[in-house]
mmCIF file of C-alpha atoms in Angstrom:
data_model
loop_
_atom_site.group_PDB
_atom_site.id
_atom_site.type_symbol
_atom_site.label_atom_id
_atom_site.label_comp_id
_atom_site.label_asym_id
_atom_site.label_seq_id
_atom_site.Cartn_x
_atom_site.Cartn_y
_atom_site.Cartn_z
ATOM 1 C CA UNK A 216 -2.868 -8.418 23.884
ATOM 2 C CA UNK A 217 -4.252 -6.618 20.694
ATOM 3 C CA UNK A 218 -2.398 -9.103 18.125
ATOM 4 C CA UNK A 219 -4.452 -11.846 16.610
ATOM 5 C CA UNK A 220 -3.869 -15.349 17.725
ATOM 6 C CA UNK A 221 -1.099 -16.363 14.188
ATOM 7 C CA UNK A 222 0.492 -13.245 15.328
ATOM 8 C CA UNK A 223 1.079 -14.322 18.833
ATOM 9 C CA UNK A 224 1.987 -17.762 17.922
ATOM 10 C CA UNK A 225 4.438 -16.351 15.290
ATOM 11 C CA UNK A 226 6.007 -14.520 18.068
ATOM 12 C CA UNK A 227 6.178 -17.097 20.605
ATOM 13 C CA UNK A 228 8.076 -18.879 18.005
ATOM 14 C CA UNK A 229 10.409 -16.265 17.039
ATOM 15 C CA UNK A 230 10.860 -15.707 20.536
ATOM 16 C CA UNK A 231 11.647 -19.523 21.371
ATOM 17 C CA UNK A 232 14.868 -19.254 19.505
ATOM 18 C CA UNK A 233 16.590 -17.168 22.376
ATOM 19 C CA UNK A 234 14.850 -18.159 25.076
ATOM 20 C CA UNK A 235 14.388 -22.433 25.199
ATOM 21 C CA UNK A 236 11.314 -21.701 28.111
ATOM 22 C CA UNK A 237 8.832 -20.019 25.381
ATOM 23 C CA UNK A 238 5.803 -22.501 25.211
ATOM 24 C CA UNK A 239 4.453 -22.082 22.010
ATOM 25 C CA UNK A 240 0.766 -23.045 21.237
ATOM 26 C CA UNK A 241 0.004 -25.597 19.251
ATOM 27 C CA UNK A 242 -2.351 -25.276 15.986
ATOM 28 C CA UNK A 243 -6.012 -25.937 16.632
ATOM 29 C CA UNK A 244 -5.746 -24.752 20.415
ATOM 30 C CA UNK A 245 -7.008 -21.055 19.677
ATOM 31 C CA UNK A 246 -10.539 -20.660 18.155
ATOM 32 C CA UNK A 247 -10.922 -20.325 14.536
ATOM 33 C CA UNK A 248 -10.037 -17.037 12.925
ATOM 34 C CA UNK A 249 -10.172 -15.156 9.070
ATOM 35 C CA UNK A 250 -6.956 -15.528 7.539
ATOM 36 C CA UNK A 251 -5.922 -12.434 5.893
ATOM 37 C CA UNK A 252 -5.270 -12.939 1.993
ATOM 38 C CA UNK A 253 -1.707 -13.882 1.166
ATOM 39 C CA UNK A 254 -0.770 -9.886 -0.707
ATOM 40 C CA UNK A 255 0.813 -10.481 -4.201
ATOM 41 C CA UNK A 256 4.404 -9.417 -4.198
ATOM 42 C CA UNK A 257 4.320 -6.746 -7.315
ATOM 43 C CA UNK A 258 8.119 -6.778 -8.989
ATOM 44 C CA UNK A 259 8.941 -2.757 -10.058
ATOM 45 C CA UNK A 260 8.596 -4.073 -13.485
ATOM 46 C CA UNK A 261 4.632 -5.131 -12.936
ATOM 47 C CA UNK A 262 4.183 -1.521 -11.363
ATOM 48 C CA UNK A 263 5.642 0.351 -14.603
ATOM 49 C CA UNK A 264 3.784 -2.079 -16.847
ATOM 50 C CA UNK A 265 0.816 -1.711 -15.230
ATOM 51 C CA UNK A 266 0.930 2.385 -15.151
ATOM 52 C CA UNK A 267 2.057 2.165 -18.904
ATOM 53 C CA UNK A 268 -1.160 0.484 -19.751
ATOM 54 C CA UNK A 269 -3.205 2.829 -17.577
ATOM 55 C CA UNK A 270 -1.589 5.161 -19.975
ATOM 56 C CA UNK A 271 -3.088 3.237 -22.933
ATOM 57 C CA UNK A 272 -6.577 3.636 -21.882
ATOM 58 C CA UNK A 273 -8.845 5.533 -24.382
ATOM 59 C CA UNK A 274 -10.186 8.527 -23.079
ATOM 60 C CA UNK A 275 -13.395 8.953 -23.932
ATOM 61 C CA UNK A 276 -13.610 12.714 -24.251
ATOM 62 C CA UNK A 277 -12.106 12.711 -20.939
ATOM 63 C CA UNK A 278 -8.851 12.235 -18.561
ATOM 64 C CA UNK A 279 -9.360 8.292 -18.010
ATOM 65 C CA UNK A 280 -5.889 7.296 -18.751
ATOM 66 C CA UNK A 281 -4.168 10.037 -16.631
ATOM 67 C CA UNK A 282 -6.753 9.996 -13.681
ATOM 68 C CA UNK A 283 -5.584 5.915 -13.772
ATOM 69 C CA UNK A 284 -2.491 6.084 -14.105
ATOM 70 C CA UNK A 285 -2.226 8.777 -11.195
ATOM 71 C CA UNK A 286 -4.098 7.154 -8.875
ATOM 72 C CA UNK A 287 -2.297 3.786 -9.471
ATOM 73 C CA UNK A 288 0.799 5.115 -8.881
ATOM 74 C CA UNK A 289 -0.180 6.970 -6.018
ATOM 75 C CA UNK A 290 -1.235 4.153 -4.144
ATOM 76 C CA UNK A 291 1.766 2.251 -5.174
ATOM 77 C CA UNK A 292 4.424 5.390 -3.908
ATOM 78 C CA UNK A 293 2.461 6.042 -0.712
ATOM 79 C CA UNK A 294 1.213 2.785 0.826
ATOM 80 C CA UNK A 295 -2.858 4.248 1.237
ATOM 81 C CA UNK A 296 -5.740 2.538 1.105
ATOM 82 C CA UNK A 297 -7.833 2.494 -1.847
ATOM 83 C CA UNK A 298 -10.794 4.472 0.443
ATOM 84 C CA UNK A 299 -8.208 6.935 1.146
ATOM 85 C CA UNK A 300 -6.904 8.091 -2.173
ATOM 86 C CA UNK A 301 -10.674 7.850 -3.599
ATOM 87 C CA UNK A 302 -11.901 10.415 -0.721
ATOM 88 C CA UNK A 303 -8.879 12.856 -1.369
ATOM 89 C CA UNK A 304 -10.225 16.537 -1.952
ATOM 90 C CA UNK A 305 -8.314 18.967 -3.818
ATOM 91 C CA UNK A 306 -7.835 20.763 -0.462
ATOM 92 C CA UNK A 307 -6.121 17.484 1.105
ATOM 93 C CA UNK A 308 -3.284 18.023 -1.778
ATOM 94 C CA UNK A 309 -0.283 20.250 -0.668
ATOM 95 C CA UNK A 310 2.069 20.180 -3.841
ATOM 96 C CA UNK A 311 3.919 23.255 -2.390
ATOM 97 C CA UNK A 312 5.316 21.320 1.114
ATOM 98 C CA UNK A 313 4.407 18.136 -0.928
ATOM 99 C CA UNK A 314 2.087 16.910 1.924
ATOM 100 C CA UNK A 315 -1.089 14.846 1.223
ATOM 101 C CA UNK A 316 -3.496 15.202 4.320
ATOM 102 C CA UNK A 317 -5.955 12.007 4.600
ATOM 103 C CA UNK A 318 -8.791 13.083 6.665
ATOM 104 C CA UNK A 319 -10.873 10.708 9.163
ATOM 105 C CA UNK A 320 -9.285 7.390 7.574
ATOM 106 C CA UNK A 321 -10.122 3.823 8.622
ATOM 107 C CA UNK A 322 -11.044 3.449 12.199
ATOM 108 C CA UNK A 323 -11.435 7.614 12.193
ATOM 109 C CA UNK A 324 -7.875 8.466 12.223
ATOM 110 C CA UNK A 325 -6.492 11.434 10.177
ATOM 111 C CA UNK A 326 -2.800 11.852 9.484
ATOM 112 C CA UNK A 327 -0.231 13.268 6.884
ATOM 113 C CA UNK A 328 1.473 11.887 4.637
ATOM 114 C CA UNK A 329 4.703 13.235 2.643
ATOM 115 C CA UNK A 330 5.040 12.779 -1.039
ATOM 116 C CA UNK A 331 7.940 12.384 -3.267
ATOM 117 C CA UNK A 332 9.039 15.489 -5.948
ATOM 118 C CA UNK A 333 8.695 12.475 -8.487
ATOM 119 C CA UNK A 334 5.099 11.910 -7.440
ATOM 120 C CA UNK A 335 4.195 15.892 -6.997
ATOM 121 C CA UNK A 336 4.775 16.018 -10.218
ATOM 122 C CA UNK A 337 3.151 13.844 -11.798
ATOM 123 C CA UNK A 338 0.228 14.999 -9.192
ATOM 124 C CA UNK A 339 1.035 18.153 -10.527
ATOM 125 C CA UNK A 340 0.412 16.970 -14.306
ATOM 126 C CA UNK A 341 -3.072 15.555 -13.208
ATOM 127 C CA UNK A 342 -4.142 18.665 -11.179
ATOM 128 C CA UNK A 343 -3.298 20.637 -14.108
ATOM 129 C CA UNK A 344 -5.113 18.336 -17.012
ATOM 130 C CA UNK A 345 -8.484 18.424 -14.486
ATOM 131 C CA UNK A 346 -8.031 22.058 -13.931
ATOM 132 C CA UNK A 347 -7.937 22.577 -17.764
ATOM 133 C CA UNK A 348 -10.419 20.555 -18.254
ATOM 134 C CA UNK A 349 -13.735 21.487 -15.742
ATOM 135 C CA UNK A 350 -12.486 24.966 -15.987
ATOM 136 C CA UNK A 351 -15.703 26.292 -16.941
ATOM 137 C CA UNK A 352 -18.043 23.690 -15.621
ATOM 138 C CA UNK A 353 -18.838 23.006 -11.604
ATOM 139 C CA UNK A 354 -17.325 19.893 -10.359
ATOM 140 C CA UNK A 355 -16.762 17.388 -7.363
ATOM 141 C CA UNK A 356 -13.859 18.668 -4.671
ATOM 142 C CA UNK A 357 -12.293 15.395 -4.760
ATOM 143 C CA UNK A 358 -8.857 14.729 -6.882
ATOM 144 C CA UNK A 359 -9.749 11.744 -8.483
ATOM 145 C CA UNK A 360 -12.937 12.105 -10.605
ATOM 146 C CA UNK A 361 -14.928 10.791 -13.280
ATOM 147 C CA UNK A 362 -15.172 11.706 -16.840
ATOM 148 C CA UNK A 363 -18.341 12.890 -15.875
ATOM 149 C CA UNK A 364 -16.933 15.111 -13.103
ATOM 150 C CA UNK A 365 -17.955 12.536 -10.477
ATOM 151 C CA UNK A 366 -16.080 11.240 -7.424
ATOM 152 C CA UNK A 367 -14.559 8.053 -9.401
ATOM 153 C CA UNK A 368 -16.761 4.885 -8.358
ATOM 154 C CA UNK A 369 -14.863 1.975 -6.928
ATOM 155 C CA UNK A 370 -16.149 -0.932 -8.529
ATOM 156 C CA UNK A 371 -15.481 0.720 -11.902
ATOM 157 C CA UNK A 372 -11.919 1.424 -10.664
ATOM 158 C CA UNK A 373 -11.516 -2.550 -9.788
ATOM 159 C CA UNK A 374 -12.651 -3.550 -13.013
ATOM 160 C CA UNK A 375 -10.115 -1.286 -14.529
ATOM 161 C CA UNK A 376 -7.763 -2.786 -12.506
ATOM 162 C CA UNK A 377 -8.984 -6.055 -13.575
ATOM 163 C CA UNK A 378 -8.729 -5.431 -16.907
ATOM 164 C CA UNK A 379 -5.524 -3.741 -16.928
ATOM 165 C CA UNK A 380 -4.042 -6.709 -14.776
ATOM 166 C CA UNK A 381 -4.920 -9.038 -17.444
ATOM 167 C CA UNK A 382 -3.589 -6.828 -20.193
ATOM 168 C CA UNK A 383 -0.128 -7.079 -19.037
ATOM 169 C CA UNK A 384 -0.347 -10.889 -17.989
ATOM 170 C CA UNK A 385 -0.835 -10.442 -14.341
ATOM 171 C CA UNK A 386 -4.128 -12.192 -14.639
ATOM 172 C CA UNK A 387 -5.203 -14.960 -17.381
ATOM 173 C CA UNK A 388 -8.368 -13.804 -19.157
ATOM 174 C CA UNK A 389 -10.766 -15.854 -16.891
ATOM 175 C CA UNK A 390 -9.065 -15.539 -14.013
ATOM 176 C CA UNK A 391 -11.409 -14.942 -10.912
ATOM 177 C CA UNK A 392 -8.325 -14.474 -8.314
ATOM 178 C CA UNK A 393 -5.711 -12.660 -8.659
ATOM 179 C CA UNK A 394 -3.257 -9.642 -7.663
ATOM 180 C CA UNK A 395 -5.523 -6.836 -5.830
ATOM 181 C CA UNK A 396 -5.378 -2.840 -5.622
ATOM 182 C CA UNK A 397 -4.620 -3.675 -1.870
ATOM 183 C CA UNK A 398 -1.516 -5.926 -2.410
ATOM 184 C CA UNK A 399 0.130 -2.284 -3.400
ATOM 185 C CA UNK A 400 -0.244 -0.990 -0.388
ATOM 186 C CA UNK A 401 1.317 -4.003 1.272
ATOM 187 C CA UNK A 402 4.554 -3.466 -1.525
ATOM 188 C CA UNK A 403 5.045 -0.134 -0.443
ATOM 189 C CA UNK A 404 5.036 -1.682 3.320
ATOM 190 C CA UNK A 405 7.413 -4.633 2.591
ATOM 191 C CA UNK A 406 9.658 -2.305 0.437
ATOM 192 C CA UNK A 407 10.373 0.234 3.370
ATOM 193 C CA UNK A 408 10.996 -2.274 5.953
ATOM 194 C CA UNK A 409 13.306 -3.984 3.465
ATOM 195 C CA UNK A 410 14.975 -1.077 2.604
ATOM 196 C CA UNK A 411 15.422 -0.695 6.181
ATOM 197 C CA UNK A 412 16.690 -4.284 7.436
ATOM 198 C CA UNK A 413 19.259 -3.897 4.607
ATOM 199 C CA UNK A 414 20.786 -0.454 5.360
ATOM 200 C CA UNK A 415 20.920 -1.689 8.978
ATOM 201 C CA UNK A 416 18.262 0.480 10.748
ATOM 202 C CA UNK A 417 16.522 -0.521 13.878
ATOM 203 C CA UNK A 418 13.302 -1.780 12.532
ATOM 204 C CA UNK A 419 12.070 -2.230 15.918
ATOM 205 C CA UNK A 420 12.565 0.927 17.058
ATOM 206 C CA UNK A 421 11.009 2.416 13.601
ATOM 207 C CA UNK A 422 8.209 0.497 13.381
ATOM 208 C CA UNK A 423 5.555 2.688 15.327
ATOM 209 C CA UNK A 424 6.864 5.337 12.739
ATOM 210 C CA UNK A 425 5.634 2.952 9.463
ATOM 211 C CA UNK A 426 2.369 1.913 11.268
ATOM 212 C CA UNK A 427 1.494 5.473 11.911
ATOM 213 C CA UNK A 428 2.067 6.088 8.723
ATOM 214 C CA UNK A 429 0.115 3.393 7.115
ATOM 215 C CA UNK A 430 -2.359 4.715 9.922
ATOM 216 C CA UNK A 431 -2.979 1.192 11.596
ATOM 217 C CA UNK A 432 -4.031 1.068 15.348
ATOM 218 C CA UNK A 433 -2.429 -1.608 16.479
ATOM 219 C CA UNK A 434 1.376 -2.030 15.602
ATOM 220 C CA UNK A 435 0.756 -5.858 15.622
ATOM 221 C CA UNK A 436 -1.298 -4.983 12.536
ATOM 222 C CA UNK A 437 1.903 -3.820 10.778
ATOM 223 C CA UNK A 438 3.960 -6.876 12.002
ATOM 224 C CA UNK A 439 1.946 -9.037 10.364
ATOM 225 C CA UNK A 440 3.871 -7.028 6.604
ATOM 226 C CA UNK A 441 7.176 -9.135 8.436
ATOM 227 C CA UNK A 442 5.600 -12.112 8.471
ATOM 228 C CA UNK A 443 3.665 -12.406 5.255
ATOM 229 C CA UNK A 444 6.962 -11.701 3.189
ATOM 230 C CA UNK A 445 9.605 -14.169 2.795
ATOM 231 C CA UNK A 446 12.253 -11.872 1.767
ATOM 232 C CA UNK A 447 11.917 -9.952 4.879
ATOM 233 C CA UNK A 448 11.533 -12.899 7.222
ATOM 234 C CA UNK A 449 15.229 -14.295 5.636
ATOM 235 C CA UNK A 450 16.515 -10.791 6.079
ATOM 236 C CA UNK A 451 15.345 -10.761 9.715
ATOM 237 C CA UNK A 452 16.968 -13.715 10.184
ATOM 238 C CA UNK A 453 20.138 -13.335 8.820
ATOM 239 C CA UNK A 454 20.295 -9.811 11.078
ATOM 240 C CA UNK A 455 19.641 -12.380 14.315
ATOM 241 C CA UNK A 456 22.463 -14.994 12.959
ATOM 242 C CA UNK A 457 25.206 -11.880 12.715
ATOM 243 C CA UNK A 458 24.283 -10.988 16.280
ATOM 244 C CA UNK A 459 23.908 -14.662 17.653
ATOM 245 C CA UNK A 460 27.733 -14.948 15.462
ATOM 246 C CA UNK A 461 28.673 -11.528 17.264
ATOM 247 C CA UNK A 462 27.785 -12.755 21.202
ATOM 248 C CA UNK A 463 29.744 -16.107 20.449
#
């Protein structure tokens, strides 16, 4: 319907192991598509190592390390896209009902998203330092800003990344390819439904709830987390096996 053709093919075979009469396509019959980039699993030990070094930065008569390692850990807590935390205005920042509002996201969409009292405060800590700091001078609405008082530019926040990544080891020093910014978003996905599969929650039924969150349009969009994980495809599994063991 909405899914691209690997999704529906991964479904017809998932679906072909209860029902025998599922015709499954073979490869090559649909046209060519993109294939997404296989998302670097990031261990919680790369996360803190990679915030500790944001840590690290020099500042340069500014907030460099702190507006890093906020945004970084933001986008590793809270699934957004790197557009999304970037456009962030200090109005878009509850840290009273600890609700972030992301306004006219990808595809137009707006939605809210609830933070953690860990992450408000280290929010908190950031708002404060930038407060402190353009004070007396006029500056750009948006959270995440420049030593300059800029809205932070993203190809100086990739090489950041870049440089951080290789830092800490998660990139050798002339590696082109590697872990992305984007990969944390698709932790944060993998994590909840994980979390979920193993505390025995109805993923199907809970799914909508995750893809509105992650503000996808199509739901198919956030099966495709399921697939792309291994962990999560054995724990899938081994949820079907207890219920094929329970029926026999």
């Amino acid at each position: 319907m909405g899914a691209p053709p690997e999704c529906r093919a991964h479904f017809a075979r998932h679906h072909s192991a209860t029902d025998p009469r599922t015709q499954i396509p073979p490869e090559g019959l649909l046209p060519y598509s993109p294939k997404r980039a296989r998302p670097y699993l990031y261990s919680a030990k790369e996360i803190r190592s990679l915030l500790r070094a944001a840590l690290s930065l020099p500042a340069r008569g500014g907030l460099r390390p702190w507006t890093y390692h906020c945004l970084f850990g933001l986008l590793s807590v809270t699934g957004l896209r790197l557009g999304e935390a970037c456009n962030l205005e200090l109005q878009d920042v509850d840290l009273r009902t600890g609700v972030l509002t992301i306004r006219s996201g990808k595809f137009g969409k707006s939605r809210l998203i609830p933070i953690h009292r860990s992450t408000r405060r280290v929010l908190a800590d950031y708002l404060t330092r930038r407060n402190r700091r353009w004070a007396r001078r006029p500056v750009s609405p948006y959270v995440f800003i420049s030593n300059w008082g800029n809205q932070l530019d993203r190809g100086e926040i990739h090489r950041t990344f870049y440089a951080l990544s290789r830092q800490i080891g998660l990139r050798g020093p002339s590696d082109s390819h590697g872990p992305r910014i984007h990969d944390l978003r698709h932790r944060f996905a993998g994590m909840t439904l994980l979390r979920w599969y193993r505390s025995g929650e109805d993923v199907e039924r809970k799914l909508p709830f995750l893809s509105a969150y992650l503000g996808h349009v199509h739901v198919s969009d956030t099966y495709w987390y399921l697939s792309a994980w291994p962990e999560l495809m054995r724990e899938a599994m081994s949820r079907l096996e207890r219920c094929w063991e329970g029926q026999s």
